[in-house]
Coordinates of C-alpha atoms in Angstrom, one line a residue:
Chain A
M1 CA 21.4 79.5 150.7
A2 CA 18.8 77.2 152.0
E3 CA 19.7 76.5 155.5
I4 CA 18.5 75.7 158.9
S5 CA 18.2 79.1 160.7
A6 CA 20.4 79.8 163.7
N7 CA 17.3 79.7 165.9
K8 CA 16.2 76.3 164.6
A9 CA 19.8 75.0 164.8
R10 CA 19.9 76.0 168.5
T11 CA 16.6 74.2 169.1
I12 CA 17.8 71.0 167.4
I13 CA 21.0 71.0 169.5
R14 CA 19.2 71.7 172.8
K15 CA 16.5 69.1 172.2
A16 CA 18.9 66.4 170.9
L17 CA 21.1 66.8 173.9
A18 CA 18.1 66.8 176.2
K19 CA 16.8 63.6 174.6
G20 CA 20.2 62.0 175.3
D21 CA 20.2 63.1 178.9
E22 CA 16.6 61.8 179.3
M23 CA 17.5 58.4 177.8
G24 CA 20.7 58.0 179.8
F25 CA 22.9 58.1 176.7
K26 CA 26.6 59.0 176.9
P27 CA 27.5 62.6 176.4
L28 CA 26.6 63.6 172.8
S29 CA 28.0 66.0 170.2
V30 CA 25.6 67.6 167.7
V31 CA 26.5 69.4 164.5
I32 CA 24.2 71.3 162.1
L33 CA 25.3 71.8 158.4
D34 CA 23.6 73.9 155.7
A35 CA 22.6 72.6 152.3
G36 CA 26.1 73.1 151.0
G37 CA 27.7 71.0 153.8
H38 CA 29.0 74.0 155.7
V39 CA 28.9 74.2 159.5
K40 CA 26.1 76.3 161.0
A41 CA 26.2 75.3 164.6
F42 CA 27.8 72.7 166.9
E43 CA 27.9 71.7 170.6
R44 CA 29.9 69.0 172.4
A45 CA 28.4 68.1 175.8
D46 CA 30.7 68.1 178.8
G47 CA 32.3 64.8 179.2
A48 CA 32.4 63.9 175.5
A49 CA 35.8 63.0 174.0
P50 CA 37.7 65.9 172.3
G51 CA 37.6 64.6 168.8
R52 CA 33.8 64.3 168.5
F53 CA 33.4 67.3 166.3
G54 CA 35.0 65.4 163.4
I55 CA 32.8 62.4 163.8
A56 CA 29.6 64.4 164.0
H57 CA 30.7 66.4 161.0
G58 CA 31.6 63.4 159.0
K59 CA 28.2 61.8 159.5
A60 CA 26.3 65.0 158.4
Y61 CA 28.8 65.9 155.7
G62 CA 28.4 62.7 153.7
S63 CA 24.7 63.0 154.0
V64 CA 24.6 66.4 152.4
M65 CA 27.2 65.8 149.7
L66 CA 25.8 62.5 148.5
G67 CA 22.1 63.4 149.2
M68 CA 22.0 60.0 151.1
A69 CA 21.6 59.7 154.9
G70 CA 23.8 57.6 157.2
T71 CA 21.7 54.4 157.2
A72 CA 21.7 54.3 153.3
Q73 CA 25.5 55.1 153.3
M74 CA 26.1 52.2 155.8
A75 CA 24.2 49.8 153.5
R76 CA 26.3 50.9 150.6
A77 CA 29.5 50.6 152.6
E78 CA 28.5 47.0 153.6
Q79 CA 27.8 46.0 150.0
Q80 CA 30.6 47.8 148.3
A81 CA 33.3 48.9 150.8
Y82 CA 35.6 50.1 148.1
F83 CA 33.0 52.5 146.8
M84 CA 32.6 54.3 150.1
A85 CA 36.4 54.3 150.5
A86 CA 36.6 56.0 147.1
V87 CA 33.9 58.5 148.0
N88 CA 36.1 59.4 151.0
G89 CA 39.0 60.0 148.7
V90 CA 36.9 62.4 146.7
Y91 CA 35.6 64.3 149.7
G92 CA 39.0 64.5 151.5
G93 CA 38.3 61.8 154.1
Q94 CA 35.4 63.8 155.6
V95 CA 32.7 61.1 155.3
V96 CA 31.6 58.8 158.2
P97 CA 29.1 56.4 156.6
V98 CA 27.0 55.3 159.6
P99 CA 23.7 56.2 161.2
G100 CA 23.6 59.4 163.0
G101 CA 23.9 61.5 159.8
V102 CA 20.4 62.7 159.2
L103 CA 19.2 64.7 156.2
V104 CA 16.9 67.6 157.0
R105 CA 14.1 68.6 154.7
D106 CA 11.7 71.4 154.6
K107 CA 7.9 71.0 154.3
R108 CA 8.2 70.7 150.5
G109 CA 10.9 68.0 150.7
A110 CA 13.9 70.0 149.7
V111 CA 17.1 69.2 151.6
I112 CA 18.1 72.2 153.7
G113 CA 20.9 70.7 155.6
A114 CA 21.9 67.8 157.8
V115 CA 22.4 66.9 161.5
G116 CA 25.2 64.7 162.7
V117 CA 25.1 63.2 166.2
T118 CA 27.8 61.0 167.8
G119 CA 28.6 59.8 171.3
D120 CA 26.4 56.7 172.0
T121 CA 25.5 53.8 169.7
S122 CA 24.7 54.8 166.1
D123 CA 21.0 53.9 166.7
N124 CA 20.8 56.0 169.8
D125 CA 22.6 58.9 168.0
V126 CA 19.7 58.7 165.5
I127 CA 17.1 58.8 168.3
A128 CA 18.6 62.0 169.7
A129 CA 19.0 63.6 166.2
M130 CA 15.3 62.9 165.3
A131 CA 14.1 64.3 168.6
G132 CA 15.9 67.6 167.9
I133 CA 14.8 67.8 164.3
E134 CA 11.2 67.2 165.1
A135 CA 11.2 69.7 168.0
A136 CA 12.3 72.3 165.3
G137 CA 9.3 71.4 163.1
L138 CA 11.5 69.9 160.4
I139 CA 11.6 66.5 158.7
G140 CA 14.5 64.1 159.2
E141 CA 15.6 61.2 157.0
A142 CA 18.0 59.0 159.0
Chain B
M1 CA 46.3 67.1 123.6
A2 CA 43.6 65.1 122.0
E3 CA 40.3 66.2 123.4
I4 CA 36.6 66.2 122.9
S5 CA 35.7 69.6 121.4
A6 CA 33.6 72.0 123.3
N7 CA 30.8 71.5 120.8
K8 CA 30.9 67.7 121.2
A9 CA 31.1 68.0 125.0
R10 CA 28.0 70.1 125.0
T11 CA 26.2 67.5 122.9
I12 CA 27.2 64.7 125.2
I13 CA 26.0 66.5 128.2
R14 CA 22.7 67.6 126.7
K15 CA 21.9 64.1 125.3
A16 CA 23.0 62.2 128.4
L17 CA 20.7 64.4 130.6
A18 CA 17.9 64.1 128.1
K19 CA 18.3 60.3 128.2
G20 CA 18.0 60.4 131.9
D21 CA 14.9 62.5 131.8
E22 CA 13.3 60.2 129.2
M23 CA 14.1 57.1 131.2
G24 CA 12.9 58.6 134.5
F25 CA 16.3 58.5 136.2
K26 CA 17.2 60.6 139.2
P27 CA 18.8 64.0 138.4
L28 CA 22.2 63.3 136.8
S29 CA 25.6 65.0 136.7
V30 CA 27.8 64.7 133.7
V31 CA 31.5 65.5 133.3
I32 CA 33.7 65.5 130.2
L33 CA 37.5 65.1 130.6
D34 CA 40.2 65.4 128.0
A35 CA 42.9 62.8 127.2
G36 CA 45.0 64.2 130.1
G37 CA 42.2 63.8 132.6
H38 CA 41.5 67.6 132.8
V39 CA 38.0 69.0 133.0
K40 CA 36.5 70.2 129.7
A41 CA 32.8 70.6 130.6
F42 CA 30.4 69.7 133.4
E43 CA 26.7 70.1 134.2
R44 CA 24.7 69.1 137.3
A45 CA 21.0 68.8 136.8
D46 CA 18.7 70.8 139.1
G47 CA 17.8 68.6 142.1
A48 CA 21.1 66.6 142.2
A49 CA 23.0 66.5 145.5
P50 CA 25.7 69.3 145.8
G51 CA 28.7 66.9 145.9
R52 CA 28.1 65.1 142.6
F53 CA 30.8 66.9 140.7
G54 CA 33.4 64.9 142.7
I55 CA 31.8 61.6 142.0
A56 CA 31.3 62.2 138.3
H57 CA 34.9 63.4 138.1
G58 CA 36.2 60.4 140.0
K59 CA 34.6 58.0 137.6
A60 CA 36.0 59.7 134.5
Y61 CA 39.4 60.5 136.0
G62 CA 40.2 56.9 136.9
S63 CA 39.1 55.8 133.4
V64 CA 41.5 58.2 131.7
M65 CA 44.4 57.8 134.1
L66 CA 44.4 54.0 134.0
G67 CA 43.1 53.6 130.5
M68 CA 40.4 51.4 132.0
A69 CA 36.7 52.2 132.1
G70 CA 34.5 51.9 135.2
T71 CA 33.3 48.4 134.6
A72 CA 36.8 47.0 134.4
Q73 CA 37.9 49.1 137.4
M74 CA 35.0 47.7 139.5
A75 CA 35.9 44.1 138.5
R76 CA 39.5 44.8 139.7
A77 CA 38.2 46.4 142.9
E78 CA 36.1 43.4 143.7
Q79 CA 39.0 41.0 143.1
Q80 CA 41.7 43.1 144.7
A81 CA 40.4 46.0 146.8
Y82 CA 43.8 46.9 148.0
F83 CA 45.0 47.5 144.5
M84 CA 42.4 50.1 143.8
A85 CA 43.0 51.6 147.2
A86 CA 46.7 51.9 146.3
V87 CA 45.8 53.4 142.9
N88 CA 43.8 56.0 144.9
G89 CA 46.9 56.8 146.9
V90 CA 48.8 57.4 143.7
Y91 CA 46.1 59.6 142.2
G92 CA 45.3 61.6 145.3
G93 CA 42.0 59.9 146.2
Q94 CA 40.4 61.0 142.9
V95 CA 39.3 57.6 141.5
V96 CA 35.8 56.2 141.9
P97 CA 36.1 52.7 140.4
V98 CA 32.5 51.9 139.4
P99 CA 30.4 52.0 136.2
G100 CA 29.5 55.4 134.9
G101 CA 33.1 56.2 134.0
V102 CA 33.3 55.7 130.2
L103 CA 36.4 56.0 128.0
V104 CA 35.8 57.9 124.7
R105 CA 37.6 57.0 121.5
D106 CA 37.8 58.5 118.1
K107 CA 37.1 56.6 114.9
R108 CA 40.7 55.2 114.9
G109 CA 40.4 53.9 118.4
A110 CA 42.6 56.5 120.2
V111 CA 41.4 57.6 123.6
I112 CA 40.4 61.3 123.4
G113 CA 38.9 61.6 126.9
A114 CA 36.2 60.2 129.2
V115 CA 32.7 60.9 130.4
G116 CA 31.6 60.4 134.0
V117 CA 27.9 60.2 135.0
T118 CA 26.5 59.9 138.5
G119 CA 23.1 60.2 140.1
D120 CA 21.1 57.0 139.5
T121 CA 22.3 53.4 139.7
S122 CA 25.7 52.8 138.2
D123 CA 24.1 50.8 135.3
N124 CA 21.7 53.6 134.5
D125 CA 24.5 56.1 134.7
V126 CA 26.2 54.1 131.9
I127 CA 23.0 54.1 129.8
A128 CA 22.9 57.9 129.9
A129 CA 26.6 58.3 129.2
M130 CA 26.5 56.0 126.2
A131 CA 23.5 57.9 124.8
G132 CA 25.4 61.1 125.0
I133 CA 28.6 59.7 123.5
E134 CA 26.8 58.1 120.6
A135 CA 24.8 61.3 119.9
A136 CA 28.2 63.1 119.5
G137 CA 29.4 60.5 116.9
L138 CA 32.0 59.1 119.2
I139 CA 32.7 55.6 120.6
G140 CA 32.3 54.8 124.3
E141 CA 33.8 52.0 126.3
A142 CA 32.0 51.5 129.5
Chain C
M1 CA 19.8 75.0 148.0
A2 CA 19.8 78.5 146.5
E3 CA 21.5 78.1 143.3
I4 CA 21.8 79.3 139.7
S5 CA 19.6 76.9 137.7
A6 CA 21.1 74.6 135.1
N7 CA 19.3 76.8 132.5
K8 CA 20.7 80.0 133.8
A9 CA 24.2 78.4 134.2
R10 CA 24.2 77.4 130.5
T11 CA 23.2 81.0 129.5
I12 CA 26.0 82.5 131.6
I13 CA 28.6 80.2 130.1
R14 CA 27.4 80.7 126.5
K15 CA 27.2 84.5 126.8
A16 CA 30.5 84.8 128.7
L17 CA 32.3 82.8 126.0
A18 CA 30.5 84.7 123.2
K19 CA 31.6 88.0 124.8
G20 CA 35.2 86.8 124.8
D21 CA 35.0 85.8 121.1
E22 CA 33.4 89.2 120.2
M23 CA 36.1 91.1 122.1
G24 CA 39.0 89.0 120.7
F25 CA 40.0 87.6 124.2
K26 CA 42.1 84.5 124.5
P27 CA 40.0 81.2 124.9
L28 CA 38.2 81.4 128.2
S29 CA 37.0 78.9 130.8
V30 CA 33.9 79.6 132.9
V31 CA 32.7 77.9 136.0
I32 CA 29.4 78.3 137.9
L33 CA 29.2 77.4 141.6
D34 CA 26.1 77.2 143.8
A35 CA 25.7 79.1 147.1
G36 CA 27.7 76.4 148.9
G37 CA 30.7 76.6 146.6
H38 CA 29.8 73.4 144.7
V39 CA 30.3 73.1 140.9
K40 CA 27.1 73.5 139.0
A41 CA 28.5 73.8 135.4
F42 CA 31.7 74.4 133.6
E43 CA 33.1 74.8 130.1
R44 CA 36.6 75.3 128.8
A45 CA 36.8 76.7 125.3
D46 CA 38.9 74.9 122.7
G47 CA 42.4 76.2 122.8
A48 CA 42.5 77.0 126.5
A49 CA 45.2 75.4 128.6
P50 CA 44.3 72.1 130.4
G51 CA 44.6 73.4 133.9
R52 CA 42.1 76.2 133.6
F53 CA 39.3 74.5 135.5
G54 CA 41.3 74.9 138.8
I55 CA 41.9 78.6 138.2
A56 CA 38.3 79.4 137.3
H57 CA 37.1 77.3 140.3
G58 CA 39.5 79.0 142.7
K59 CA 38.3 82.5 141.7
A60 CA 34.7 81.6 142.2
Y61 CA 35.2 79.4 145.3
G62 CA 36.9 82.0 147.4
S63 CA 34.2 84.5 146.4
V64 CA 31.5 82.2 147.8
M65 CA 33.3 81.0 150.9
L66 CA 34.3 84.4 152.1
G67 CA 31.3 86.3 150.7
M68 CA 33.9 88.6 149.0
A69 CA 34.4 88.9 145.2
G70 CA 37.7 88.7 143.5
T71 CA 38.5 92.5 143.4
A72 CA 38.0 92.8 147.2
Q73 CA 40.1 89.6 147.7
M74 CA 42.9 91.1 145.7
A75 CA 42.8 94.3 147.7
R76 CA 43.1 92.3 150.9
A77 CA 45.9 90.1 149.5
E78 CA 47.8 93.2 148.5
Q79 CA 47.4 94.8 152.0
Q80 CA 47.9 91.6 154.0
A81 CA 49.4 88.8 152.0
Y82 CA 49.8 86.5 154.9
F83 CA 46.0 86.7 155.6
M84 CA 45.0 85.4 152.2
A85 CA 47.8 82.8 152.4
A86 CA 46.2 81.7 155.7
V87 CA 42.7 81.7 154.1
N88 CA 44.1 79.3 151.5
G89 CA 45.4 77.0 154.2
V90 CA 41.9 76.9 155.7
Y91 CA 40.2 76.2 152.3
G92 CA 42.7 73.6 151.1
G93 CA 44.5 75.8 148.7
Q94 CA 41.4 76.3 146.6
V95 CA 41.3 80.2 146.6
V96 CA 42.6 82.3 143.7
P97 CA 42.2 85.9 145.0
V98 CA 42.1 88.0 141.8
P99 CA 39.4 89.6 139.7
G100 CA 37.3 87.1 137.6
G101 CA 35.6 85.6 140.7
V102 CA 32.2 87.2 140.7
L103 CA 29.5 86.8 143.3
V104 CA 26.0 86.3 141.9
R105 CA 23.0 87.7 143.7
D106 CA 19.2 87.3 143.1
K107 CA 16.8 90.3 142.9
R108 CA 16.7 90.5 146.7
G109 CA 20.5 90.7 147.1
A110 CA 21.0 87.1 148.4
V111 CA 24.1 85.4 147.2
I112 CA 23.0 82.4 145.0
G113 CA 26.4 81.4 143.8
A114 CA 29.5 82.7 141.9
V115 CA 31.0 82.7 138.4
G116 CA 34.7 82.2 137.8
V117 CA 36.3 83.2 134.5
T118 CA 39.9 82.7 133.5
G119 CA 42.0 82.9 130.3
D120 CA 42.7 86.5 129.4
T121 CA 43.7 89.4 131.8
S122 CA 41.8 89.5 135.1
D123 CA 40.0 92.6 133.9
N124 CA 38.9 91.0 130.7
D125 CA 37.8 87.9 132.5
V126 CA 35.5 90.2 134.6
I127 CA 34.0 91.7 131.4
A128 CA 33.1 88.3 130.1
A129 CA 31.7 87.1 133.5
M130 CA 29.5 90.2 133.8
A131 CA 28.2 89.8 130.3
G132 CA 27.1 86.3 131.1
I133 CA 25.5 87.1 134.4
E134 CA 23.6 90.0 133.0
A135 CA 22.3 88.0 130.1
A136 CA 20.9 85.6 132.6
G137 CA 19.0 88.4 134.4
L138 CA 21.1 88.1 137.5
I139 CA 23.3 90.6 139.4
G140 CA 27.0 90.3 139.6
E141 CA 29.5 91.8 142.1
A142 CA 33.0 91.6 140.7
Chain D
M1 CA 41.5 68.5 179.7
A2 CA 40.7 72.0 180.9
E3 CA 37.8 73.4 178.9
I4 CA 35.2 76.0 178.8
S5 CA 31.9 74.2 179.9
A6 CA 29.1 73.8 177.5
N7 CA 27.1 76.3 179.6
K8 CA 29.8 79.0 179.5
A9 CA 30.4 78.3 175.7
R10 CA 26.7 79.0 175.1
T11 CA 26.9 82.2 177.0
I12 CA 30.0 83.4 175.1
I13 CA 28.4 82.7 171.8
R14 CA 25.1 84.3 172.7
K15 CA 26.7 87.5 174.2
A16 CA 29.3 87.9 171.4
L17 CA 26.5 87.7 168.8
A18 CA 24.3 90.1 170.8
K19 CA 27.2 92.6 171.0
G20 CA 27.7 92.4 167.2
D21 CA 24.0 93.1 166.7
E22 CA 24.0 96.0 169.2
M23 CA 27.1 97.6 167.5
G24 CA 25.7 97.0 164.0
F25 CA 28.5 94.7 162.9
K26 CA 28.1 92.3 159.9
P27 CA 26.8 88.8 160.8
L28 CA 29.3 87.1 163.0
S29 CA 30.5 83.5 163.5
V30 CA 31.8 82.4 166.9
V31 CA 33.8 79.3 167.7
I32 CA 34.8 78.0 171.2
L33 CA 37.8 75.6 171.4
D34 CA 39.0 73.7 174.4
A35 CA 42.6 73.8 175.8
G36 CA 43.6 71.1 173.3
G37 CA 42.4 73.1 170.3
H38 CA 39.3 70.9 169.8
V39 CA 35.8 72.4 168.9
K40 CA 33.5 72.7 171.8
A41 CA 30.8 74.9 170.3
F42 CA 30.1 77.1 167.2
E43 CA 27.4 79.2 165.8
R44 CA 27.2 81.1 162.4
A45 CA 24.7 84.0 162.4
D46 CA 22.1 84.0 159.6
G47 CA 23.5 86.0 156.7
A48 CA 27.2 85.1 157.3
A49 CA 29.1 83.6 154.3
P50 CA 29.2 79.8 154.3
G51 CA 32.9 79.4 154.8
R52 CA 33.1 81.3 158.1
F53 CA 33.6 78.3 160.3
G54 CA 37.1 77.8 158.9
I55 CA 38.1 81.4 159.5
A56 CA 36.8 81.5 163.1
H57 CA 38.4 78.1 163.8
G58 CA 41.7 79.2 162.3
K59 CA 41.9 82.3 164.5
A60 CA 41.1 80.3 167.7
Y61 CA 43.2 77.3 166.8
G62 CA 46.4 79.2 166.3
S63 CA 45.8 81.0 169.6
V64 CA 45.6 77.7 171.5
M65 CA 48.3 75.8 169.6
L66 CA 50.9 78.6 169.9
G67 CA 49.7 80.0 173.3
M68 CA 49.6 83.4 171.5
A69 CA 46.5 85.4 170.8
G70 CA 45.6 86.9 167.3
T71 CA 47.1 90.3 167.9
A72 CA 50.5 88.8 168.8
Q73 CA 50.3 86.4 165.9
M74 CA 49.6 89.3 163.5
A75 CA 52.6 91.2 164.8
R76 CA 54.7 88.2 164.2
A77 CA 53.3 87.7 160.7
E78 CA 54.1 91.3 159.8
Q79 CA 57.7 91.0 161.0
Q80 CA 58.4 87.6 159.8
A81 CA 55.8 86.3 157.3
Y82 CA 57.8 83.2 156.6
F83 CA 57.6 82.1 160.2
M84 CA 53.8 82.1 160.3
A85 CA 53.8 80.4 156.9
A86 CA 56.0 77.7 158.4
V87 CA 53.7 77.4 161.5
N88 CA 50.9 76.8 159.1
G89 CA 52.8 74.0 157.5
V90 CA 53.2 72.4 160.9
Y91 CA 49.6 72.8 161.8
G92 CA 48.1 71.8 158.5
G93 CA 47.2 75.2 157.2
Q94 CA 44.7 75.7 160.1
V95 CA 46.1 79.0 161.5
V96 CA 44.7 82.4 160.7
P97 CA 47.0 84.9 162.4
V98 CA 44.9 88.0 162.8
P99 CA 42.9 89.6 165.7
G100 CA 39.7 87.8 166.6
G101 CA 41.5 84.8 168.0
V102 CA 41.3 85.3 171.8
L103 CA 42.9 83.1 174.5
V104 CA 40.6 82.3 177.4
R105 CA 42.1 82.0 180.9
D106 CA 40.5 80.9 184.2
K107 CA 40.9 83.0 187.4
R108 CA 44.3 81.6 188.1
G109 CA 45.6 82.5 184.6
A110 CA 45.6 79.0 183.1
V111 CA 44.6 78.8 179.4
I112 CA 41.3 76.8 179.2
G113 CA 40.6 77.4 175.5
A114 CA 40.1 80.1 172.9
V115 CA 37.4 82.0 171.1
G116 CA 37.5 82.8 167.4
V117 CA 35.2 85.5 165.9
T118 CA 35.0 86.5 162.2
G119 CA 32.6 88.5 160.1
D120 CA 33.4 92.2 160.5
T121 CA 36.8 93.9 160.8
S122 CA 39.4 92.1 162.9
D123 CA 39.1 94.9 165.5
N124 CA 35.3 94.6 165.7
D125 CA 35.6 90.8 165.9
V126 CA 37.7 91.3 169.0
I127 CA 35.1 93.6 170.6
A128 CA 32.4 90.9 170.2
A129 CA 34.7 88.1 171.5
M130 CA 35.7 90.0 174.6
A131 CA 32.0 90.9 175.4
G132 CA 31.2 87.2 175.3
I133 CA 34.1 86.1 177.4
E134 CA 33.5 88.7 180.0
A135 CA 29.8 87.8 180.2
A136 CA 30.9 84.3 181.0
G137 CA 33.1 85.5 183.9
L138 CA 36.3 84.5 182.2
I139 CA 39.4 86.4 181.2
G140 CA 40.3 87.0 177.5
E141 CA 43.6 87.9 176.0
A142 CA 43.1 89.3 172.5

């Protein structure tokens, strides 16, 4: 399956967390999913709340399953709240439709997975995610 | 149970996808349900996001279970969001109340199933669904 | 994502159903999943029971998620029933651990999806699945 | 809440995977949970099946929630299968009662989390988990 390799996943996590530290963000949690929405790697920084895996996962999972990153999901949720609520029914309540869910593409534009970051504001979560994805030589769509 | 035959289901899928290609829509996914809301046939075009089965299914499933096509469901959701949320509680979260869920009737007007299309805008999804249903000699109610 | 293309999926379904007709099997249902366990295509022959999508899906889904085809799952279930019961808890009850779930590999041996067939005996379901997979030029592991 | 630090979690994962490579095991997946059963870190080696997060998680989760490692859970499941089935009802189907779920204790014997490993035989999964835990200077109970 198309996926972010374990090596690249580790780079994304390390660099996203480092970006957060550098910017003075609150402790972040970072998940990497493959192109089928399955967990490849995750790390929760010391000091982050215990439930952060689920939020990071929900941001990335919706991105993969719908082929639509967090910013676009949020726009849809604001226009048509009942649609995103229904989507969550279909996907077992596993979708968190806000920025911080970032689609990852390879050089030819194919989706190979997604990154989900949570812990600070949604906008700051995106900054950390993009720093990680770029450090791994991949292309993010927030 | 009344149902769309396998032959007609194949025609609907083929023609709906062909209509999407012809119109330049994004890659579509098309599901056919029988009159009991059970899956008869499905195809997801190459390039569509992995989670599209659930969305296509949710559009068609709500249509059959409520006897109300996607356009009418959306009108109800916009007037009374809590009603469609409650419906989703009853049906296990499997209803996506937007256009693209199309009831299919035989020549005498009896519901024999539903078609669900997802991938482009809801309005374009309906165009593809109707093209497929008409090519199969059946009557659609969007 | 690595997946069986829509074209190949259609070939697998057509040839698996044709094999069933030729052998005099009961009406079959055939699902094709991608390498992430997501539905790519499905068809239920006329005369098959309405709930057959779930059984076909469950056979193929467990195969992809565990990387273990139906025959190996059945052996494990017979040795250690509580293990397969626990697996089903983890995967939301979506695993049917019997033959008829067939892993599909590309020429280099990578898993690109799975086929699930149900309707006749488990052994006959495998015969139909393998006929479809071979007709598509792919390699099945039953 | 007592937890394995991010640094130690990273060491456990790296060393458990290295042990698997060294021993020629199949590709492993390794999860680290905190003392509340919440995900701290995870990595799935390239080549492992997509659903392995759930299995690794289920081994570790049952260990933390019951305060009983995988080997003891398996013994109980073999004596009294209905008890472990009931436990799974209580914990939402998230318990996989086989070896590879390892409790982690600090120097004073307090449980600070659990490690879950899956991918090879249950016994080999334990070997990898223990190698990781020992490399991090912690005490494992398999």
